[in-house]
PDB file of N, CA and C in Angstrom:
ATOM      1  N   UNK A  88     -58.566 -35.403   9.614  1.00 63.00           N
ATOM      2  CA  UNK A  88     -57.837 -34.561  10.525  1.00 63.00           C
ATOM      3  C   UNK A  88     -57.908 -33.118  10.035  1.00 63.00           C
ATOM      4  N   UNK A  89     -58.315 -32.239  10.888  1.00 66.00           N
ATOM      5  CA  UNK A  89     -58.497 -30.830  10.549  1.00 66.00           C
ATOM      6  C   UNK A  89     -57.405 -30.035  11.248  1.00 66.00           C
ATOM      7  N   UNK A  90     -56.660 -29.248  10.456  1.00 70.00           N
ATOM      8  CA  UNK A  90     -55.585 -28.420  11.016  1.00 70.00           C
ATOM      9  C   UNK A  90     -56.148 -27.033  11.276  1.00 70.00           C
ATOM     10  N   UNK A  91     -55.990 -26.591  12.505  1.00 69.00           N
ATOM     11  CA  UNK A  91     -56.489 -25.263  12.861  1.00 69.00           C
ATOM     12  C   UNK A  91     -55.323 -24.278  12.836  1.00 69.00           C
ATOM     13  N   UNK A  92     -55.577 -23.129  12.290  1.00 71.00           N
ATOM     14  CA  UNK A  92     -54.549 -22.091  12.272  1.00 71.00           C
ATOM     15  C   UNK A  92     -54.604 -21.309  13.573  1.00 71.00           C
ATOM     16  N   UNK A  93     -53.453 -20.807  13.971  1.00 67.00           N
ATOM     17  CA  UNK A  93     -53.402 -19.997  15.183  1.00 67.00           C
ATOM     18  C   UNK A  93     -54.115 -18.683  14.909  1.00 67.00           C
ATOM     19  N   UNK A  94     -54.858 -18.200  15.871  1.00 67.00           N
ATOM     20  CA  UNK A  94     -55.581 -16.947  15.641  1.00 67.00           C
ATOM     21  C   UNK A  94     -54.607 -15.780  15.505  1.00 67.00           C
ATOM     22  N   UNK A  95     -54.874 -14.881  14.600  1.00 66.00           N
ATOM     23  CA  UNK A  95     -54.036 -13.704  14.390  1.00 66.00           C
ATOM     24  C   UNK A  95     -54.223 -12.748  15.552  1.00 66.00           C
ATOM     25  N   UNK A  96     -53.154 -12.079  15.992  1.00 63.00           N
ATOM     26  CA  UNK A  96     -53.299 -11.132  17.100  1.00 63.00           C
ATOM     27  C   UNK A  96     -54.135  -9.937  16.656  1.00 63.00           C
ATOM     28  N   UNK A  97     -54.815  -9.335  17.574  1.00 62.00           N
ATOM     29  CA  UNK A  97     -55.593  -8.147  17.224  1.00 62.00           C
ATOM     30  C   UNK A  97     -54.682  -7.038  16.713  1.00 62.00           C
ATOM     31  N   UNK A  98     -55.222  -6.126  15.932  1.00 63.00           N
ATOM     32  CA  UNK A  98     -54.415  -5.074  15.313  1.00 63.00           C
ATOM     33  C   UNK A  98     -53.790  -4.141  16.337  1.00 63.00           C
ATOM     34  N   UNK A  99     -54.392  -3.960  17.443  1.00 57.00           N
ATOM     35  CA  UNK A  99     -53.850  -3.087  18.487  1.00 57.00           C
ATOM     36  C   UNK A  99     -52.545  -3.633  19.043  1.00 57.00           C
ATOM     37  N   UNK A 100     -52.457  -4.946  19.231  1.00 57.00           N
ATOM     38  CA  UNK A 100     -51.226  -5.561  19.746  1.00 57.00           C
ATOM     39  C   UNK A 100     -50.103  -5.469  18.722  1.00 57.00           C
ATOM     40  N   UNK A 101     -50.406  -5.662  17.458  1.00 54.00           N
ATOM     41  CA  UNK A 101     -49.389  -5.598  16.412  1.00 54.00           C
ATOM     42  C   UNK A 101     -48.778  -4.202  16.350  1.00 54.00           C
ATOM     43  N   UNK A 102     -49.614  -3.185  16.505  1.00 57.00           N
ATOM     44  CA  UNK A 102     -49.117  -1.820  16.473  1.00 57.00           C
ATOM     45  C   UNK A 102     -48.234  -1.527  17.684  1.00 57.00           C
ATOM     46  N   UNK A 103     -48.615  -2.019  18.828  1.00 56.00           N
ATOM     47  CA  UNK A 103     -47.830  -1.797  20.040  1.00 56.00           C
ATOM     48  C   UNK A 103     -46.466  -2.451  19.904  1.00 56.00           C
ATOM     49  N   UNK A 104     -46.412  -3.592  19.264  1.00 62.00           N
ATOM     50  CA  UNK A 104     -45.144  -4.295  19.088  1.00 62.00           C
ATOM     51  C   UNK A 104     -44.215  -3.512  18.153  1.00 62.00           C
ATOM     52  N   UNK A 105     -44.758  -2.914  17.113  1.00 65.00           N
ATOM     53  CA  UNK A 105     -43.920  -2.197  16.161  1.00 65.00           C
ATOM     54  C   UNK A 105     -43.433  -0.856  16.717  1.00 65.00           C
ATOM     55  N   UNK A 106     -44.091  -0.316  17.709  1.00 72.00           N
ATOM     56  CA  UNK A 106     -43.674   0.955  18.282  1.00 72.00           C
ATOM     57  C   UNK A 106     -42.654   0.790  19.399  1.00 72.00           C
ATOM     58  N   UNK A 107     -42.249  -0.427  19.649  1.00 74.00           N
ATOM     59  CA  UNK A 107     -41.289  -0.715  20.701  1.00 74.00           C
ATOM     60  C   UNK A 107     -39.921  -0.114  20.338  1.00 74.00           C
ATOM     61  N   UNK A 108     -39.230   0.443  21.306  1.00 77.00           N
ATOM     62  CA  UNK A 108     -37.928   1.055  21.054  1.00 77.00           C
ATOM     63  C   UNK A 108     -36.921  -0.007  20.627  1.00 77.00           C
ATOM     64  N   UNK A 109     -36.079   0.358  19.666  1.00 80.00           N
ATOM     65  CA  UNK A 109     -35.082  -0.585  19.170  1.00 80.00           C
ATOM     66  C   UNK A 109     -33.905  -0.646  20.126  1.00 80.00           C
ATOM     67  N   UNK A 110     -33.276  -1.831  20.174  1.00 84.00           N
ATOM     68  CA  UNK A 110     -32.113  -2.005  21.040  1.00 84.00           C
ATOM     69  C   UNK A 110     -30.865  -1.432  20.373  1.00 84.00           C
ATOM     70  N   UNK A 111     -29.948  -0.996  21.194  1.00 87.00           N
ATOM     71  CA  UNK A 111     -28.671  -0.529  20.667  1.00 87.00           C
ATOM     72  C   UNK A 111     -27.856  -1.748  20.237  1.00 87.00           C
ATOM     73  N   UNK A 112     -27.108  -1.654  19.146  1.00 84.00           N
ATOM     74  CA  UNK A 112     -26.324  -2.811  18.706  1.00 84.00           C
ATOM     75  C   UNK A 112     -25.192  -3.111  19.683  1.00 84.00           C
ATOM     76  N   UNK A 113     -24.865  -4.380  19.800  1.00 85.00           N
ATOM     77  CA  UNK A 113     -23.783  -4.775  20.702  1.00 85.00           C
ATOM     78  C   UNK A 113     -22.419  -4.416  20.122  1.00 85.00           C
ATOM     79  N   UNK A 114     -22.315  -4.423  18.804  1.00 82.00           N
ATOM     80  CA  UNK A 114     -21.068  -4.056  18.148  1.00 82.00           C
ATOM     81  C   UNK A 114     -21.425  -3.353  16.836  1.00 82.00           C
ATOM     82  N   UNK A 115     -20.557  -2.469  16.349  1.00 79.00           N
ATOM     83  CA  UNK A 115     -20.876  -1.748  15.107  1.00 79.00           C
ATOM     84  C   UNK A 115     -20.876  -2.689  13.906  1.00 79.00           C
ATOM     85  N   UNK A 116     -21.693  -2.411  12.943  1.00 82.00           N
ATOM     86  CA  UNK A 116     -21.797  -3.264  11.756  1.00 82.00           C
ATOM     87  C   UNK A 116     -20.592  -3.112  10.837  1.00 82.00           C
ATOM     88  N   UNK A 117     -20.021  -1.937  10.816  1.00 80.00           N
ATOM     89  CA  UNK A 117     -18.837  -1.720   9.995  1.00 80.00           C
ATOM     90  C   UNK A 117     -17.628  -1.637  10.909  1.00 80.00           C
ATOM     91  N   UNK A 118     -16.567  -2.289  10.508  1.00 77.00           N
ATOM     92  CA  UNK A 118     -15.353  -2.205  11.307  1.00 77.00           C
ATOM     93  C   UNK A 118     -14.670  -0.865  11.038  1.00 77.00           C
ATOM     94  N   UNK A 119     -13.776  -0.504  11.908  1.00 76.00           N
ATOM     95  CA  UNK A 119     -13.044   0.749  11.745  1.00 76.00           C
ATOM     96  C   UNK A 119     -12.159   0.639  10.512  1.00 76.00           C
ATOM     97  N   UNK A 120     -11.988   1.739   9.808  1.00 76.00           N
ATOM     98  CA  UNK A 120     -11.173   1.705   8.606  1.00 76.00           C
ATOM     99  C   UNK A 120      -9.721   1.438   8.982  1.00 76.00           C
ATOM    100  N   UNK A 121      -9.079   0.665   8.127  1.00 76.00           N
ATOM    101  CA  UNK A 121      -7.692   0.305   8.400  1.00 76.00           C
ATOM    102  C   UNK A 121      -6.778   1.464   8.048  1.00 76.00           C
ATOM    103  N   UNK A 122      -5.704   1.591   8.798  1.00 76.00           N
ATOM    104  CA  UNK A 122      -4.781   2.672   8.493  1.00 76.00           C
ATOM    105  C   UNK A 122      -3.968   2.295   7.257  1.00 76.00           C
ATOM    106  N   UNK A 123      -3.535   3.294   6.558  1.00 76.00           N
ATOM    107  CA  UNK A 123      -2.780   3.072   5.335  1.00 76.00           C
ATOM    108  C   UNK A 123      -1.346   2.690   5.701  1.00 76.00           C
ATOM    109  N   UNK A 124      -0.945   1.500   5.332  1.00 80.00           N
ATOM    110  CA  UNK A 124       0.409   1.045   5.658  1.00 80.00           C
ATOM    111  C   UNK A 124       1.419   1.444   4.589  1.00 80.00           C
ATOM    112  N   UNK A 125       0.948   2.073   3.534  1.00 84.00           N
ATOM    113  CA  UNK A 125       1.844   2.454   2.452  1.00 84.00           C
ATOM    114  C   UNK A 125       2.148   3.947   2.542  1.00 84.00           C
ATOM    115  N   UNK A 126       3.159   4.300   3.311  1.00 88.00           N
ATOM    116  CA  UNK A 126       3.592   5.686   3.303  1.00 88.00           C
ATOM    117  C   UNK A 126       4.576   5.858   2.147  1.00 88.00           C
ATOM    118  N   UNK A 127       5.111   7.062   1.987  1.00 85.00           N
ATOM    119  CA  UNK A 127       5.953   7.304   0.815  1.00 85.00           C
ATOM    120  C   UNK A 127       7.253   6.507   0.844  1.00 85.00           C
ATOM    121  N   UNK A 128       7.681   6.084   2.023  1.00 88.00           N
ATOM    122  CA  UNK A 128       8.900   5.281   2.106  1.00 88.00           C
ATOM    123  C   UNK A 128       8.625   3.813   1.797  1.00 88.00           C
ATOM    124  N   UNK A 129       7.404   3.363   2.045  1.00 89.00           N
ATOM    125  CA  UNK A 129       7.057   1.971   1.760  1.00 89.00           C
ATOM    126  C   UNK A 129       6.671   1.775   0.298  1.00 89.00           C
ATOM    127  N   UNK A 130       6.230   2.832  -0.361  1.00 88.00           N
ATOM    128  CA  UNK A 130       5.817   2.715  -1.764  1.00 88.00           C
ATOM    129  C   UNK A 130       7.031   2.474  -2.650  1.00 88.00           C
ATOM    130  N   UNK A 131       8.030   3.337  -2.547  1.00 87.00           N
ATOM    131  CA  UNK A 131       9.249   3.178  -3.347  1.00 87.00           C
ATOM    132  C   UNK A 131      10.232   2.374  -2.520  1.00 87.00           C
ATOM    133  N   UNK A 132      10.497   1.157  -2.973  1.00 86.00           N
ATOM    134  CA  UNK A 132      11.354   0.277  -2.185  1.00 86.00           C
ATOM    135  C   UNK A 132      12.827   0.625  -2.377  1.00 86.00           C
ATOM    136  N   UNK A 133      13.309   0.595  -3.621  1.00 86.00           N
ATOM    137  CA  UNK A 133      14.689   0.993  -3.878  1.00 86.00           C
ATOM    138  C   UNK A 133      14.877   1.235  -5.368  1.00 86.00           C
ATOM    139  N   UNK A 134      15.904   2.024  -5.739  1.00 87.00           N
ATOM    140  CA  UNK A 134      16.171   2.250  -7.163  1.00 87.00           C
ATOM    141  C   UNK A 134      16.845   1.026  -7.779  1.00 87.00           C
ATOM    142  N   UNK A 135      16.545   0.796  -9.035  1.00 85.00           N
ATOM    143  CA  UNK A 135      17.137  -0.323  -9.758  1.00 85.00           C
ATOM    144  C   UNK A 135      18.478   0.126 -10.318  1.00 85.00           C
ATOM    145  N   UNK A 136      19.544  -0.582  -9.978  1.00 88.00           N
ATOM    146  CA  UNK A 136      20.888  -0.149 -10.365  1.00 88.00           C
ATOM    147  C   UNK A 136      21.528  -1.094 -11.364  1.00 88.00           C
ATOM    148  N   UNK A 137      20.721  -1.790 -12.130  1.00 89.00           N
ATOM    149  CA  UNK A 137      21.285  -2.685 -13.140  1.00 89.00           C
ATOM    150  C   UNK A 137      21.797  -1.864 -14.317  1.00 89.00           C
ATOM    151  N   UNK A 138      22.442  -2.557 -15.232  1.00 93.00           N
ATOM    152  CA  UNK A 138      23.000  -1.878 -16.395  1.00 93.00           C
ATOM    153  C   UNK A 138      21.900  -1.228 -17.241  1.00 93.00           C
ATOM    154  N   UNK A 139      20.786  -1.939 -17.381  1.00 90.00           N
ATOM    155  CA  UNK A 139      19.682  -1.378 -18.172  1.00 90.00           C
ATOM    156  C   UNK A 139      19.067  -0.163 -17.466  1.00 90.00           C
ATOM    157  N   UNK A 140      19.018  -0.198 -16.145  1.00 88.00           N
ATOM    158  CA  UNK A 140      18.505   0.945 -15.391  1.00 88.00           C
ATOM    159  C   UNK A 140      19.402   2.161 -15.531  1.00 88.00           C
ATOM    160  N   UNK A 141      20.712   1.940 -15.506  1.00 90.00           N
ATOM    161  CA  UNK A 141      21.663   3.041 -15.674  1.00 90.00           C
ATOM    162  C   UNK A 141      21.582   3.615 -17.087  1.00 90.00           C
ATOM    163  N   UNK A 142      21.383   2.748 -18.069  1.00 92.00           N
ATOM    164  CA  UNK A 142      21.258   3.208 -19.456  1.00 92.00           C
ATOM    165  C   UNK A 142      20.031   4.105 -19.608  1.00 92.00           C
ATOM    166  N   UNK A 143      18.918   3.726 -18.975  1.00 89.00           N
ATOM    167  CA  UNK A 143      17.705   4.556 -19.008  1.00 89.00           C
ATOM    168  C   UNK A 143      17.967   5.915 -18.372  1.00 89.00           C
ATOM    169  N   UNK A 144      18.712   5.905 -17.258  1.00 88.00           N
ATOM    170  CA  UNK A 144      19.007   7.149 -16.553  1.00 88.00           C
ATOM    171  C   UNK A 144      19.811   8.095 -17.440  1.00 88.00           C
ATOM    172  N   UNK A 145      20.808   7.563 -18.119  1.00 90.00           N
ATOM    173  CA  UNK A 145      21.677   8.406 -18.936  1.00 90.00           C
ATOM    174  C   UNK A 145      21.010   8.837 -20.240  1.00 90.00           C
ATOM    175  N   UNK A 146      20.330   7.913 -20.898  1.00 91.00           N
ATOM    176  CA  UNK A 146      19.806   8.202 -22.236  1.00 91.00           C
ATOM    177  C   UNK A 146      18.487   8.967 -22.223  1.00 91.00           C
ATOM    178  N   UNK A 147      17.534   8.518 -21.439  1.00 90.00           N
ATOM    179  CA  UNK A 147      16.188   9.091 -21.573  1.00 90.00           C
ATOM    180  C   UNK A 147      15.714   9.840 -20.330  1.00 90.00           C
ATOM    181  N   UNK A 148      16.646  10.271 -19.472  1.00 88.00           N
ATOM    182  CA  UNK A 148      16.298  11.087 -18.301  1.00 88.00           C
ATOM    183  C   UNK A 148      15.233  10.399 -17.445  1.00 88.00           C
ATOM    184  N   UNK A 149      15.439   9.110 -17.184  1.00 88.00           N
ATOM    185  CA  UNK A 149      14.443   8.293 -16.497  1.00 88.00           C
ATOM    186  C   UNK A 149      15.085   7.550 -15.338  1.00 88.00           C
ATOM    187  N   UNK A 150      14.451   7.614 -14.173  1.00 88.00           N
ATOM    188  CA  UNK A 150      14.894   6.832 -13.025  1.00 88.00           C
ATOM    189  C   UNK A 150      14.061   5.566 -12.943  1.00 88.00           C
ATOM    190  N   UNK A 151      14.694   4.465 -12.571  1.00 88.00           N
ATOM    191  CA  UNK A 151      13.994   3.186 -12.482  1.00 88.00           C
ATOM    192  C   UNK A 151      13.947   2.782 -11.013  1.00 88.00           C
ATOM    193  N   UNK A 152      12.730   2.565 -10.497  1.00 88.00           N
ATOM    194  CA  UNK A 152      12.531   2.169  -9.107  1.00 88.00           C
ATOM    195  C   UNK A 152      11.763   0.864  -9.054  1.00 88.00           C
ATOM    196  N   UNK A 153      12.037   0.080  -8.028  1.00 87.00           N
ATOM    197  CA  UNK A 153      11.165  -1.044  -7.708  1.00 87.00           C
ATOM    198  C   UNK A 153      10.186  -0.529  -6.670  1.00 87.00           C
ATOM    199  N   UNK A 154       8.906  -0.753  -6.920  1.00 87.00           N
ATOM    200  CA  UNK A 154       7.863  -0.215  -6.052  1.00 87.00           C
ATOM    201  C   UNK A 154       7.016  -1.342  -5.494  1.00 87.00           C
ATOM    202  N   UNK A 155       6.223  -1.013  -4.480  1.00 86.00           N
ATOM    203  CA  UNK A 155       5.328  -1.993  -3.866  1.00 86.00           C
ATOM    204  C   UNK A 155       4.260  -2.421  -4.865  1.00 86.00           C
ATOM    205  N   UNK A 156       3.864  -3.675  -4.798  1.00 86.00           N
ATOM    206  CA  UNK A 156       2.921  -4.242  -5.758  1.00 86.00           C
ATOM    207  C   UNK A 156       1.542  -3.606  -5.640  1.00 86.00           C
ATOM    208  N   UNK A 157       1.158  -3.191  -4.447  1.00 86.00           N
ATOM    209  CA  UNK A 157      -0.206  -2.718  -4.204  1.00 86.00           C
ATOM    210  C   UNK A 157      -0.417  -1.244  -4.537  1.00 86.00           C
ATOM    211  N   UNK A 158       0.598  -0.562  -5.007  1.00 87.00           N
ATOM    212  CA  UNK A 158       0.464   0.870  -5.266  1.00 87.00           C
ATOM    213  C   UNK A 158      -0.027   1.131  -6.683  1.00 87.00           C
ATOM    214  N   UNK A 159      -0.603   2.306  -6.866  1.00 89.00           N
ATOM    215  CA  UNK A 159      -1.024   2.706  -8.206  1.00 89.00           C
ATOM    216  C   UNK A 159      -0.165   3.879  -8.675  1.00 89.00           C
ATOM    217  N   UNK A 160      -0.401   4.313  -9.887  1.00 87.00           N
ATOM    218  CA  UNK A 160       0.437   5.355 -10.483  1.00 87.00           C
ATOM    219  C   UNK A 160       0.371   6.667  -9.704  1.00 87.00           C
ATOM    220  N   UNK A 161      -0.815   6.995  -9.216  1.00 89.00           N
ATOM    221  CA  UNK A 161      -0.973   8.257  -8.480  1.00 89.00           C
ATOM    222  C   UNK A 161      -0.152   8.241  -7.190  1.00 89.00           C
ATOM    223  N   UNK A 162      -0.174   7.135  -6.462  1.00 89.00           N
ATOM    224  CA  UNK A 162       0.596   7.045  -5.218  1.00 89.00           C
ATOM    225  C   UNK A 162       2.091   7.127  -5.498  1.00 89.00           C
ATOM    226  N   UNK A 163       2.552   6.486  -6.563  1.00 88.00           N
ATOM    227  CA  UNK A 163       3.974   6.521  -6.909  1.00 88.00           C
ATOM    228  C   UNK A 163       4.382   7.940  -7.284  1.00 88.00           C
ATOM    229  N   UNK A 164       3.542   8.609  -8.045  1.00 87.00           N
ATOM    230  CA  UNK A 164       3.831   9.990  -8.444  1.00 87.00           C
ATOM    231  C   UNK A 164       3.968  10.889  -7.225  1.00 87.00           C
ATOM    232  N   UNK A 165       3.037  10.777  -6.274  1.00 89.00           N
ATOM    233  CA  UNK A 165       3.067  11.616  -5.078  1.00 89.00           C
ATOM    234  C   UNK A 165       4.299  11.335  -4.229  1.00 89.00           C
ATOM    235  N   UNK A 166       4.661  10.062  -4.068  1.00 89.00           N
ATOM    236  CA  UNK A 166       5.810   9.745  -3.221  1.00 89.00           C
ATOM    237  C   UNK A 166       7.117  10.193  -3.857  1.00 89.00           C
ATOM    238  N   UNK A 167       7.248  10.076  -5.181  1.00 87.00           N
ATOM    239  CA  UNK A 167       8.460  10.561  -5.856  1.00 87.00           C
ATOM    240  C   UNK A 167       8.562  12.071  -5.706  1.00 87.00           C
ATOM    241  N   UNK A 168       7.435  12.737  -5.834  1.00 88.00           N
ATOM    242  CA  UNK A 168       7.431  14.198  -5.714  1.00 88.00           C
ATOM    243  C   UNK A 168       7.848  14.633  -4.310  1.00 88.00           C
ATOM    244  N   UNK A 169       7.359  13.934  -3.273  1.00 90.00           N
ATOM    245  CA  UNK A 169       7.680  14.322  -1.900  1.00 90.00           C
ATOM    246  C   UNK A 169       9.096  13.919  -1.498  1.00 90.00           C
ATOM    247  N   UNK A 170       9.539  12.742  -1.932  1.00 88.00           N
ATOM    248  CA  UNK A 170      10.855  12.271  -1.509  1.00 88.00           C
ATOM    249  C   UNK A 170      11.991  13.028  -2.186  1.00 88.00           C
ATOM    250  N   UNK A 171      11.868  13.255  -3.491  1.00 86.00           N
ATOM    251  CA  UNK A 171      12.998  13.784  -4.245  1.00 86.00           C
ATOM    252  C   UNK A 171      12.769  15.186  -4.797  1.00 86.00           C
ATOM    253  N   UNK A 172      11.642  15.810  -4.487  1.00 87.00           N
ATOM    254  CA  UNK A 172      11.330  17.172  -4.930  1.00 87.00           C
ATOM    255  C   UNK A 172      11.472  17.344  -6.440  1.00 87.00           C
ATOM    256  N   UNK A 173      10.924  16.403  -7.191  1.00 83.00           N
ATOM    257  CA  UNK A 173      10.977  16.479  -8.646  1.00 83.00           C
ATOM    258  C   UNK A 173       9.589  16.225  -9.205  1.00 83.00           C
ATOM    259  N   UNK A 174       9.352  16.782 -10.378  1.00 81.00           N
ATOM    260  CA  UNK A 174       8.118  16.496 -11.098  1.00 81.00           C
ATOM    261  C   UNK A 174       8.410  15.393 -12.094  1.00 81.00           C
ATOM    262  N   UNK A 175       7.448  14.545 -12.268  1.00 72.00           N
ATOM    263  CA  UNK A 175       7.640  13.491 -13.241  1.00 72.00           C
ATOM    264  C   UNK A 175       6.820  13.830 -14.472  1.00 72.00           C
ATOM    265  N   UNK A 176       7.279  13.392 -15.631  1.00 71.00           N
ATOM    266  CA  UNK A 176       6.541  13.635 -16.855  1.00 71.00           C
ATOM    267  C   UNK A 176       5.598  12.471 -17.131  1.00 71.00           C
ATOM    268  N   UNK A 177       6.064  11.258 -16.936  1.00 62.00           N
ATOM    269  CA  UNK A 177       5.253  10.085 -17.221  1.00 62.00           C
ATOM    270  C   UNK A 177       5.705   8.953 -16.314  1.00 62.00           C
ATOM    271  N   UNK A 178       4.801   8.035 -15.958  1.00 59.00           N
ATOM    272  CA  UNK A 178       5.162   6.861 -15.164  1.00 59.00           C
ATOM    273  C   UNK A 178       4.611   5.634 -15.832  1.00 59.00           C
ATOM    274  N   UNK A 179       5.462   4.756 -16.245  1.00 54.00           N
ATOM    275  CA  UNK A 179       5.012   3.463 -16.751  1.00 54.00           C
ATOM    276  C   UNK A 179       5.615   2.442 -15.818  1.00 54.00           C
ATOM    277  N   UNK A 180       6.668   1.832 -15.978  1.00 58.00           N
ATOM    278  CA  UNK A 180       7.332   1.068 -14.938  1.00 58.00           C
ATOM    279  C   UNK A 180       8.545   1.865 -14.494  1.00 58.00           C
ATOM    280  N   UNK A 181       8.677   3.015 -15.092  1.00 76.00           N
ATOM    281  CA  UNK A 181       9.808   3.897 -14.843  1.00 76.00           C
ATOM    282  C   UNK A 181       9.272   5.263 -14.448  1.00 76.00           C
ATOM    283  N   UNK A 182      10.128   6.070 -13.844  1.00 80.00           N
ATOM    284  CA  UNK A 182       9.753   7.447 -13.528  1.00 80.00           C
ATOM    285  C   UNK A 182      10.536   8.340 -14.470  1.00 80.00           C
ATOM    286  N   UNK A 183       9.862   8.816 -15.503  1.00 82.00           N
ATOM    287  CA  UNK A 183      10.517   9.705 -16.453  1.00 82.00           C
ATOM    288  C   UNK A 183      10.386  11.125 -15.934  1.00 82.00           C
ATOM    289  N   UNK A 184      11.507  11.800 -15.822  1.00 86.00           N
ATOM    290  CA  UNK A 184      11.519  13.127 -15.219  1.00 86.00           C
ATOM    291  C   UNK A 184      11.170  14.204 -16.237  1.00 86.00           C
ATOM    292  N   UNK A 185      10.711  15.311 -15.719  1.00 86.00           N
ATOM    293  CA  UNK A 185      10.417  16.462 -16.567  1.00 86.00           C
ATOM    294  C   UNK A 185      11.731  16.971 -17.159  1.00 86.00           C
ATOM    295  N   UNK A 186      11.665  17.648 -18.294  1.00 87.00           N
ATOM    296  CA  UNK A 186      12.900  18.089 -18.961  1.00 87.00           C
ATOM    297  C   UNK A 186      13.787  19.007 -18.120  1.00 87.00           C
ATOM    298  N   UNK A 187      13.210  19.742 -17.174  1.00 88.00           N
ATOM    299  CA  UNK A 187      14.031  20.655 -16.373  1.00 88.00           C
ATOM    300  C   UNK A 187      14.785  19.946 -15.247  1.00 88.00           C
ATOM    301  N   UNK A 188      14.472  18.677 -14.953  1.00 87.00           N
ATOM    302  CA  UNK A 188      15.204  17.903 -13.946  1.00 87.00           C
ATOM    303  C   UNK A 188      16.181  16.966 -14.640  1.00 87.00           C
ATOM    304  N   UNK A 189      17.354  16.792 -14.037  1.00 88.00           N
ATOM    305  CA  UNK A 189      18.356  15.902 -14.612  1.00 88.00           C
ATOM    306  C   UNK A 189      18.389  14.606 -13.813  1.00 88.00           C
ATOM    307  N   UNK A 190      18.217  13.487 -14.490  1.00 87.00           N
ATOM    308  CA  UNK A 190      18.154  12.187 -13.823  1.00 87.00           C
ATOM    309  C   UNK A 190      19.491  11.815 -13.195  1.00 87.00           C
ATOM    310  N   UNK A 191      20.600  12.221 -13.816  1.00 89.00           N
ATOM    311  CA  UNK A 191      21.916  11.896 -13.256  1.00 89.00           C
ATOM    312  C   UNK A 191      22.133  12.608 -11.924  1.00 89.00           C
ATOM    313  N   UNK A 192      21.693  13.859 -11.823  1.00 90.00           N
ATOM    314  CA  UNK A 192      21.826  14.589 -10.557  1.00 90.00           C
ATOM    315  C   UNK A 192      20.992  13.943  -9.459  1.00 90.00           C
ATOM    316  N   UNK A 193      19.768  13.557  -9.799  1.00 87.00           N
ATOM    317  CA  UNK A 193      18.895  12.916  -8.816  1.00 87.00           C
ATOM    318  C   UNK A 193      19.461  11.562  -8.412  1.00 87.00           C
ATOM    319  N   UNK A 194      19.979  10.800  -9.369  1.00 87.00           N
ATOM    320  CA  UNK A 194      20.568   9.492  -9.064  1.00 87.00           C
ATOM    321  C   UNK A 194      21.781   9.655  -8.153  1.00 87.00           C
ATOM    322  N   UNK A 195      22.551  10.712  -8.375  1.00 89.00           N
ATOM    323  CA  UNK A 195      23.686  11.018  -7.504  1.00 89.00           C
ATOM    324  C   UNK A 195      23.209  11.347  -6.101  1.00 89.00           C
ATOM    325  N   UNK A 196      22.140  12.121  -6.012  1.00 87.00           N
ATOM    326  CA  UNK A 196      21.573  12.519  -4.720  1.00 87.00           C
ATOM    327  C   UNK A 196      21.064  11.308  -3.946  1.00 87.00           C
ATOM    328  N   UNK A 197      20.442  10.360  -4.659  1.00 84.00           N
ATOM    329  CA  UNK A 197      19.930   9.145  -4.024  1.00 84.00           C
ATOM    330  C   UNK A 197      21.073   8.234  -3.594  1.00 84.00           C
ATOM    331  N   UNK A 198      22.139   8.219  -4.371  1.00 85.00           N
ATOM    332  CA  UNK A 198      23.260   7.344  -4.069  1.00 85.00           C
ATOM    333  C   UNK A 198      23.337   6.151  -4.994  1.00 85.00           C
ATOM    334  N   UNK A 199      22.662   6.225  -6.120  1.00 80.00           N
ATOM    335  CA  UNK A 199      22.692   5.128  -7.088  1.00 80.00           C
ATOM    336  C   UNK A 199      24.020   5.107  -7.814  1.00 80.00           C
ATOM    337  N   UNK A 200      24.509   6.289  -8.180  1.00 76.00           N
ATOM    338  CA  UNK A 200      25.780   6.379  -8.924  1.00 76.00           C
ATOM    339  C   UNK A 200      26.888   6.747  -7.959  1.00 76.00           C
TER     340      UNK A 200
END
């Protein structure tokens, strides 16, 4: 049994096929970017008012907030700055205020104390 291969198309036809105009896509390959659901009010959920949180406020000029899990340090810094008009010195799980800001005054303004 002898298997015959299909004859290759002439080179002129192959070129004509490649010069054919491309079709427009039916839908875009990339979806639209999602809007950011974490505004400054969603990032900082509420201040922590436990005894240890109050001790931090009084002793080390630090406010303690519970924040959204998906946020990073930069987002928390920006939202604290916009909400309470204060600069922060450092952020670890706490917002330590700059020496010129008083944590007790800010806590009073928020309504923690």
